[in-house]
Tab-separated table of C-alpha atoms in Angstrom:
chain	number	residue	atom	x	y	z
A	1	MET	CA	0.000	0.000	0.000
A	2	ALA	CA	1.444	3.375	-1.019
A	3	CYS	CA	2.127	5.767	1.833
A	4	ILE	CA	1.450	9.511	1.778
A	5	LEU	CA	3.022	11.967	4.203
A	6	LEU	CA	0.454	14.721	4.751
A	7	LEU	CA	1.833	17.941	6.231
A	8	GLU	CA	-1.255	20.005	6.968
A	9	PRO	CA	-1.262	22.341	9.998
A	10	ASP	CA	-5.039	22.584	10.362
A	11	VAL	CA	-6.398	19.618	12.312
A	12	ILE	CA	-9.845	19.740	10.706
A	13	LEU	CA	-8.539	19.839	7.139
A	14	SER	CA	-5.948	17.219	7.997
A	15	ASN	CA	-8.716	14.853	9.176
A	16	ILE	CA	-10.736	15.451	5.997
A	17	TYR	CA	-7.772	14.931	3.635
A	18	THR	CA	-6.655	11.862	5.578
A	19	GLU	CA	-10.100	10.300	5.350
A	20	VAL	CA	-10.484	10.818	1.615
A	21	LEU	CA	-6.986	9.484	0.880
A	22	GLN	CA	-7.521	6.471	3.137
A	23	GLN	CA	-10.844	5.717	1.452
A	24	ALA	CA	-8.920	5.613	-1.833
A	25	GLY	CA	-6.698	2.909	-0.342
A	26	TYR	CA	-3.629	4.861	0.705
A	27	ASP	CA	-1.775	4.710	3.953
A	28	VAL	CA	-1.643	8.277	5.305
A	29	CYS	CA	0.752	9.716	7.880
A	30	PRO	CA	-0.700	13.053	8.985
A	31	THR	CA	1.579	15.581	10.634
A	32	PHE	CA	1.135	19.216	11.673
A	33	ASP	CA	4.551	20.856	11.648
A	34	ALA	CA	7.780	20.650	9.690
A	35	GLN	CA	9.978	19.280	12.452
A	36	LYS	CA	7.614	16.436	13.286
A	37	ALA	CA	7.144	15.756	9.581
A	38	ILE	CA	10.827	14.812	9.259
A	39	ASN	CA	10.481	12.356	12.153
A	40	THR	CA	7.239	10.982	10.713
A	41	ALA	CA	8.852	10.565	7.280
A	42	ASP	CA	11.553	8.508	8.935
A	43	GLU	CA	8.917	6.193	10.391
A	44	CYS	CA	6.604	5.825	7.389
A	45	SER	CA	8.962	6.157	4.353
A	46	PRO	CA	6.428	8.008	2.188
A	47	ASP	CA	5.963	7.461	-1.541
A	48	LEU	CA	4.425	10.917	-1.865
A	49	VAL	CA	4.407	14.113	0.198
A	50	ILE	CA	1.441	16.513	0.209
A	51	LEU	CA	2.114	19.731	2.058
A	52	GLU	CA	0.984	23.246	2.902
A	53	LEU	CA	3.682	25.928	2.590
A	54	GLN	CA	2.269	28.146	5.331
A	55	LEU	CA	3.305	26.395	8.510
A	56	PRO	CA	4.109	27.804	11.920
A	57	VAL	CA	7.794	28.096	12.930
A	58	HIS	CA	9.401	26.403	9.855
A	59	ASN	CA	7.587	26.878	6.551
A	60	GLY	CA	6.997	24.293	3.844
A	61	ILE	CA	9.955	25.353	1.705
A	62	GLU	CA	12.293	24.947	4.683
A	63	PHE	CA	10.797	21.499	5.228
A	64	ILE	CA	11.431	20.455	1.612
A	65	TYR	CA	15.065	21.616	1.741
A	66	GLU	CA	15.574	19.616	4.916
A	67	TYR	CA	13.688	16.616	3.505
A	68	ARG	CA	15.731	16.617	0.299
A	69	SER	CA	18.973	16.629	2.250
A	70	TYR	CA	18.401	12.934	3.049
A	71	THR	CA	19.531	10.792	0.125
A	72	GLU	CA	16.676	8.291	0.481
A	73	TRP	CA	14.119	11.101	0.013
A	74	GLU	CA	15.799	12.934	-2.857
A	75	LYS	CA	13.285	11.723	-5.427
A	76	THR	CA	10.014	11.460	-3.483
A	77	PRO	CA	7.446	13.557	-5.389
A	78	VAL	CA	6.038	16.529	-3.517
A	79	ILE	CA	2.599	18.016	-4.127
A	80	VAL	CA	2.085	21.507	-2.745
A	81	GLN	CA	-1.452	22.312	-1.700
A	82	SER	CA	-1.419	25.757	-0.198
A	83	PHE	CA	-3.121	29.012	0.717
A	84	VAL	CA	-0.227	30.690	-1.102
A	85	SER	CA	-1.944	32.044	-4.197
A	86	PRO	CA	-1.036	31.002	-7.766
A	87	ASN	CA	0.463	34.422	-8.499
A	88	GLU	CA	2.714	34.292	-5.462
A	89	PHE	CA	3.723	30.699	-6.031
A	90	LYS	CA	4.423	31.034	-9.739
A	91	SER	CA	6.563	34.097	-9.220
A	92	THR	CA	9.288	31.697	-8.130
A	93	PRO	CA	9.075	28.890	-10.716
A	94	TYR	CA	12.766	27.955	-10.402
A	95	ILE	CA	12.090	26.360	-7.045
A	96	TRP	CA	9.612	23.878	-8.547
A	97	HIS	CA	12.286	21.924	-10.314
A	98	GLU	CA	14.955	22.441	-7.708
A	99	LEU	CA	12.751	21.147	-4.888
A	100	GLY	CA	11.064	18.344	-6.818
A	101	ILE	CA	7.589	19.875	-6.605
A	102	VAL	CA	5.559	17.931	-9.158
A	103	LYS	CA	2.225	19.669	-8.711
A	104	TYR	CA	0.774	22.755	-7.113
A	105	PHE	CA	-2.822	23.252	-5.974
A	106	TYR	CA	-4.278	26.499	-4.675
A	107	LYS	CA	-6.050	25.102	-1.621
A	108	PRO	CA	-9.215	27.267	-1.616
A	109	HIS	CA	-9.964	26.237	-5.213
A	110	THR	CA	-9.038	22.573	-4.977
A	111	SER	CA	-11.690	19.929	-4.433
A	112	LEU	CA	-10.968	16.658	-2.698
A	113	GLN	CA	-11.425	14.884	-6.026
A	114	GLN	CA	-8.783	17.087	-7.665
A	115	LEU	CA	-6.360	16.450	-4.838
A	116	LEU	CA	-7.033	12.732	-4.967
A	117	ALA	CA	-6.555	12.665	-8.750
A	118	GLY	CA	-3.248	14.508	-8.348
A	119	ALA	CA	-2.045	11.994	-5.768
A	120	GLN	CA	-3.199	9.005	-7.839
A	121	GLU	CA	-1.406	10.362	-10.912
A	122	GLN	CA	1.890	10.639	-9.059
A	123	LEU	CA	1.605	7.275	-7.340
A	124	THR	CA	0.668	5.553	-10.600
A	125	THR	CA	3.748	7.098	-12.258
A	126	ILE	CA	5.929	5.724	-9.464
A	127	ALA	CA	4.351	2.261	-9.733
A	128	VAL	CA	5.013	2.191	-13.503
B	1	MET	CA	-0.123	65.061	12.662
B	2	GLY	CA	-3.383	66.713	11.578
B	3	VAL	CA	-6.877	65.245	11.663
B	4	ASN	CA	-6.514	64.065	8.062
B	5	GLY	CA	-3.225	62.363	8.915
B	6	VAL	CA	-4.774	60.595	11.906
B	7	ASN	CA	-7.729	59.488	9.756
B	8	GLN	CA	-5.339	58.118	7.155
B	9	VAL	CA	-3.469	56.098	9.800
B	10	ILE	CA	-6.766	54.711	11.156
B	11	SER	CA	-7.932	53.899	7.627
B	12	SER	CA	-4.639	52.184	6.824
B	13	HIS	CA	-4.869	50.029	9.982
B	14	SER	CA	-8.506	49.184	9.200
B	15	SER	CA	-7.617	47.952	5.727
B	16	LEU	CA	-4.744	45.843	7.101
B	17	LEU	CA	-7.100	44.303	9.647
B	18	LEU	CA	-9.718	43.695	6.971
B	19	ARG	CA	-7.131	41.941	4.828
B	20	SER	CA	-6.076	39.804	7.770
B	21	VAL	CA	-9.697	38.830	8.514
B	22	ALA	CA	-10.400	38.066	4.850
B	23	GLU	CA	-7.377	35.761	4.716
B	24	GLU	CA	-8.486	34.051	7.935
B	25	LEU	CA	-12.019	33.454	6.699
B	26	LYS	CA	-10.770	31.293	3.853
B	27	LEU	CA	-10.020	28.552	6.374
B	28	PRO	CA	-13.497	27.971	7.899
B	29	LEU	CA	-15.120	28.315	4.480
B	30	LEU	CA	-12.716	25.752	3.086
B	31	GLN	CA	-13.335	23.406	6.031
B	32	ILE	CA	-17.088	23.633	5.484
B	33	GLY	CA	-16.787	23.148	1.721
B	34	ARG	CA	-14.466	20.143	1.950
B	35	GLU	CA	-16.446	18.531	4.770
B	36	ALA	CA	-19.589	18.775	2.624
B	37	GLU	CA	-17.691	17.321	-0.346
B	38	LEU	CA	-16.365	14.483	1.786
B	39	GLN	CA	-19.912	13.526	2.749
B	40	ASN	CA	-20.887	13.447	-0.910
B	41	LEU	CA	-17.975	11.162	-1.708
B	42	THR	CA	-18.515	8.717	1.141
B	43	PRO	CA	-21.081	5.929	1.368
B	44	GLN	CA	-24.590	7.082	2.212
B	45	ASP	CA	-24.770	5.315	5.564
B	46	THR	CA	-22.161	7.650	7.053
B	47	LYS	CA	-23.543	10.582	8.999
B	48	ALA	CA	-22.510	14.069	7.910
B	49	ASN	CA	-20.510	15.999	10.475
B	50	PHE	CA	-23.076	18.781	10.763
B	51	LYS	CA	-21.669	19.776	14.145
B	52	LEU	CA	-18.356	20.666	12.518
B	53	ILE	CA	-20.083	22.635	9.783
B	54	GLN	CA	-22.290	24.472	12.266
B	55	THR	CA	-19.505	25.296	14.735
B	56	ASN	CA	-17.096	26.504	12.074
B	57	ALA	CA	-19.741	28.676	10.437
B	58	ASP	CA	-20.669	30.129	13.842
B	59	MET	CA	-17.034	30.878	14.704
B	60	ALA	CA	-16.418	32.512	11.329
B	61	LEU	CA	-19.458	34.728	11.858
B	62	LEU	CA	-18.229	35.533	15.321
B	63	LEU	CA	-14.881	36.655	13.927
B	64	VAL	CA	-16.627	38.914	11.407
B	65	ASP	CA	-18.831	40.431	14.116
B	66	SER	CA	-15.824	40.928	16.404
B	67	TYR	CA	-13.953	42.658	13.587
B	68	LEU	CA	-16.882	45.008	12.960
B	69	LEU	CA	-17.245	45.703	16.676
B	70	GLY	CA	-13.502	46.422	16.879
B	71	LEU	CA	-13.829	49.031	14.128
B	72	GLU	CA	-16.888	50.541	15.793
B	73	LEU	CA	-15.215	50.762	19.206
B	74	ASN	CA	-12.076	52.312	17.712
B	75	GLU	CA	-14.050	54.941	15.856
B	76	ALA	CA	-15.845	55.814	19.094
B	77	GLN	CA	-12.709	55.482	21.226
B	78	ALA	CA	-12.605	59.099	22.425
B	79	GLU	CA	-16.197	58.927	23.659
B	80	LEU	CA	-16.261	55.228	24.527
B	81	MET	CA	-17.761	54.773	27.959
B	82	LEU	CA	-16.437	51.771	29.823
B	83	GLU	CA	-18.645	50.309	32.490
B	84	PRO	CA	-18.279	47.783	35.313
B	85	VAL	CA	-18.521	44.307	33.821
B	86	SER	CA	-18.725	41.002	35.668
B	87	LEU	CA	-15.627	39.170	34.523
B	88	SER	CA	-16.905	35.791	35.729
B	89	GLY	CA	-20.015	36.045	33.564
B	90	VAL	CA	-18.081	36.943	30.418
B	91	LEU	CA	-15.454	34.254	31.056
B	92	ASN	CA	-18.057	31.530	31.576
B	93	ASP	CA	-19.889	32.500	28.429
B	94	ALA	CA	-16.699	32.661	26.326
B	95	ALA	CA	-15.410	29.355	27.722
B	96	HIS	CA	-18.673	27.612	26.856
B	97	THR	CA	-18.576	28.851	23.243
B	98	LEU	CA	-14.889	28.060	22.799
B	99	SER	CA	-15.178	24.571	24.271
B	100	GLN	CA	-17.546	23.628	21.431
B	101	PHE	CA	-15.070	24.952	18.887
B	102	ALA	CA	-12.105	23.240	20.600
B	103	LYS	CA	-13.796	19.832	20.257
B	104	GLN	CA	-13.551	20.159	16.479
B	105	TYR	CA	-9.801	20.632	16.911
B	106	ASN	CA	-9.492	17.596	19.155
B	107	ALA	CA	-8.592	20.005	21.943
B	108	THR	CA	-10.049	20.698	25.344
B	109	PHE	CA	-10.932	24.188	26.424
B	110	GLU	CA	-11.313	24.991	30.099
B	111	LEU	CA	-11.969	27.976	32.277
B	112	ALA	CA	-9.080	28.265	34.727
B	113	SER	CA	-10.251	30.806	37.218
B	114	SER	CA	-11.010	30.192	40.831
B	115	GLY	CA	-12.799	32.471	43.186
B	116	ARG	CA	-14.766	35.604	42.570
B	117	TYR	CA	-13.331	38.614	40.857
B	118	ARG	CA	-14.281	42.235	41.153
B	119	PRO	CA	-15.997	43.731	38.128
B	120	VAL	CA	-13.642	45.309	35.611
B	121	MET	CA	-14.007	48.472	33.558
B	122	ALA	CA	-14.757	47.342	30.017
B	123	HIS	CA	-17.210	47.390	27.165
B	124	PRO	CA	-19.305	44.250	27.823
B	125	ALA	CA	-19.722	43.106	24.212
B	126	GLY	CA	-16.152	44.185	23.437
B	127	LEU	CA	-14.655	42.106	26.234
B	128	ARG	CA	-16.586	39.019	25.151
B	129	ALA	CA	-15.655	39.539	21.494
B	130	ALA	CA	-11.969	40.052	22.318
B	131	LEU	CA	-11.726	36.862	24.390
B	132	LEU	CA	-13.617	34.830	21.787
B	133	SER	CA	-11.424	36.133	18.948
B	134	LEU	CA	-8.312	35.318	20.917
B	135	GLY	CA	-9.603	31.846	21.705
B	136	TYR	CA	-10.579	31.326	18.078
B	137	ALA	CA	-6.978	31.978	17.025
B	138	LEU	CA	-5.235	29.985	19.735
B	139	VAL	CA	-7.460	26.896	19.667
B	140	SER	CA	-6.424	26.378	16.041
B	141	VAL	CA	-2.672	26.391	16.806
B	142	PRO	CA	-1.349	23.064	15.470
B	143	PRO	CA	-1.100	20.586	18.334
B	144	ALA	CA	2.256	19.772	19.874
B	145	GLU	CA	0.911	16.427	21.048
B	146	SER	CA	-2.132	14.464	20.055
B	147	ARG	CA	-4.468	16.530	22.220
B	148	ARG	CA	-4.058	20.196	23.126
B	149	GLN	CA	-5.424	21.823	26.239
B	150	VAL	CA	-6.284	25.500	25.988
B	151	LEU	CA	-7.287	27.595	28.981
B	152	LEU	CA	-9.203	30.777	29.486
B	153	GLY	CA	-7.436	32.093	32.566
B	154	VAL	CA	-7.648	35.069	34.870
B	155	HIS	CA	-5.349	36.154	37.666
B	156	GLN	CA	-4.656	39.204	39.763
B	157	SER	CA	-1.660	41.429	39.075
B	158	SER	CA	-0.512	44.688	40.637
B	159	ARG	CA	-2.171	46.618	37.808
B	160	GLY	CA	-5.477	44.784	37.658
B	161	LEU	CA	-7.000	41.523	36.525
B	162	VAL	CA	-5.168	39.709	33.741
B	163	ALA	CA	-7.511	37.750	31.475
B	164	GLY	CA	-6.438	35.780	28.443
B	165	VAL	CA	-6.039	32.498	26.597
B	166	TYR	CA	-3.205	30.101	27.447
B	167	GLY	CA	-1.806	26.791	26.296
B	168	ASP	CA	1.406	24.807	25.925
B	169	PHE	CA	2.922	27.473	23.672
B	170	GLU	CA	6.387	27.197	25.217
B	171	THR	CA	8.186	29.156	22.508
B	172	LEU	CA	5.882	32.174	22.680
B	173	ALA	CA	7.800	35.367	23.528
B	174	HIS	CA	7.102	39.107	23.683
B	175	ILE	CA	9.124	39.695	20.523
B	176	HIS	CA	6.772	37.467	18.509
B	177	LEU	CA	3.798	39.666	19.342
B	178	ARG	CA	5.787	42.842	18.627
B	179	GLN	CA	6.845	41.504	15.219
B	180	ALA	CA	3.340	40.276	14.472
B	181	ARG	CA	1.906	43.756	15.119
B	182	LEU	CA	4.326	45.174	12.540
B	183	LEU	CA	3.531	42.497	9.964
B	184	TYR	CA	-0.201	41.873	10.175
B	185	GLY	CA	-2.169	42.533	7.015
B	186	ARG	CA	1.117	42.651	5.076
B	187	ALA	CA	2.711	39.229	5.664
B	188	LYS	CA	0.909	35.941	5.094
B	189	GLN	CA	2.196	34.598	8.401
B	190	PRO	CA	2.652	37.531	10.769
B	191	PHE	CA	2.531	35.335	13.891
B	192	ARG	CA	4.666	32.537	12.560
B	193	ALA	CA	5.879	31.511	16.016
B	194	LEU	CA	2.401	30.111	16.662
B	195	LEU	CA	0.170	30.198	13.635
B	196	GLY	CA	0.522	29.343	9.975
B	197	GLY	CA	-2.217	31.703	8.833
B	198	SER	CA	-3.039	35.370	9.205
B	199	ALA	CA	-3.800	35.144	12.967
B	200	ALA	CA	-6.662	37.605	12.489
B	201	GLY	CA	-8.294	36.611	15.780
B	202	VAL	CA	-5.253	37.890	17.674
B	203	PHE	CA	-5.305	41.258	15.905
B	204	VAL	CA	-9.060	41.691	16.210
B	205	ALA	CA	-8.696	41.085	19.970
B	206	ASP	CA	-5.757	43.508	20.041
B	207	VAL	CA	-7.828	46.251	18.409
B	208	ILE	CA	-10.741	45.721	20.805
B	209	PHE	CA	-8.528	45.731	23.902
B	210	GLN	CA	-6.827	48.916	22.662
B	211	ALA	CA	-10.212	50.582	22.269
B	212	MET	CA	-10.904	49.644	25.897
B	213	HIS	CA	-7.589	51.286	26.937
B	214	SER	CA	-5.951	47.934	27.581
B	215	ASN	CA	-3.151	46.070	25.842
B	216	LEU	CA	-2.692	42.534	24.701
B	217	ASN	CA	0.567	41.028	25.958
B	218	VAL	CA	2.346	37.720	26.183
B	219	SER	CA	1.526	36.388	29.636
B	220	HIS	CA	1.903	33.274	31.784
B	221	HIS	CA	-0.697	31.498	33.859
B	222	HIS	CA	-0.003	28.306	35.865
B	223	LYS	CA	3.080	27.466	33.737
B	224	GLN	CA	1.125	27.994	30.526
B	225	ALA	CA	1.988	30.753	28.041
B	226	GLY	CA	-0.562	32.795	26.183
B	227	LEU	CA	-1.931	36.184	25.264
B	228	ALA	CA	-3.774	38.275	27.801
B	229	ALA	CA	-4.827	41.803	28.648
B	230	THR	CA	-4.827	43.597	31.979
B	231	LEU	CA	-8.221	44.973	32.888
B	232	ARG	CA	-8.723	47.762	35.401
B	233	PRO	CA	-10.998	46.803	38.306
B	234	SER	CA	-14.023	48.975	38.845
B	235	LYS	CA	-13.205	51.428	41.666
B	236	GLN	CA	-16.782	52.472	41.966
B	237	LEU	CA	-17.963	49.033	42.980
B	238	ALA	CA	-14.967	48.412	45.216
B	239	LEU	CA	-16.342	51.065	47.551
B	240	VAL	CA	-19.709	49.343	47.827
């Protein structure tokens, strides 16, 4: 069963995203902050990371830099689902490639089905 | 600074606060929208979490009303008449409302005040709105452990009664609040030490306390850190 590391700081949204991903047959490791996410990643060895950029203390970009510094996680695909708007996010396109961000969703305009489809697409690519 | 200059400063602060509140409101609306979508996607025998939808809608409305009251109180600040308010009554009411909201966050919310307190000089609706806004912000702080406990606490200090919202926010320091006041409405995460979002509830409470001639500060209560304001006891009633 593919494992998804979900870094979502809001408990309510985290529960909703976890439920929909689990219903689709994925193992989900929810976590609320960047530091704990590194520890959780160590325990669950995720096949995919879904994260919010706006996190307290250490933001999502800091998390990805830290995450990528471990050789075993260099190639894990990362989906950003964030309150950071498309204009703000796309103003720095160079970081997409550098950080291995495979997809970006603007959270307020992203349905659960769109998120699920994005995750399935990435996990199918890995399986192939 | 002339009257026009003062009006411009007030207007500028109002628009920053409005921006902060607008950013904050995306979260409850998103929670409600996705919860409704989840129910549509799941088998029909599962029961919709209407309590979550109702509580989040109520809290979002409460934040909007608190914001509007904050603006109103600030505009009337020079003529604002504070009156003796029973702190116990306001605290009990706020704690009851916030405990419902905290359940949605898998947190507990308790009133940590013992004994009877003298009435304080405040605007009754303003005091309630400020404490609820503060609680709204701090209940949603991501949990350090699986379950967070948040307190509405009050204690006596040399300058009055200190009332606020506390939790296991060990890293919270005065500098975080100072920086947040400079950044709110401009930065996406002005209160990054605690909150990932716009922290509008903190700034709405700040504005209301300022209108009531009080100040929000980082405070400690029974080894818990939080944000609180010092309220002046009513001298008039102390003589009775």
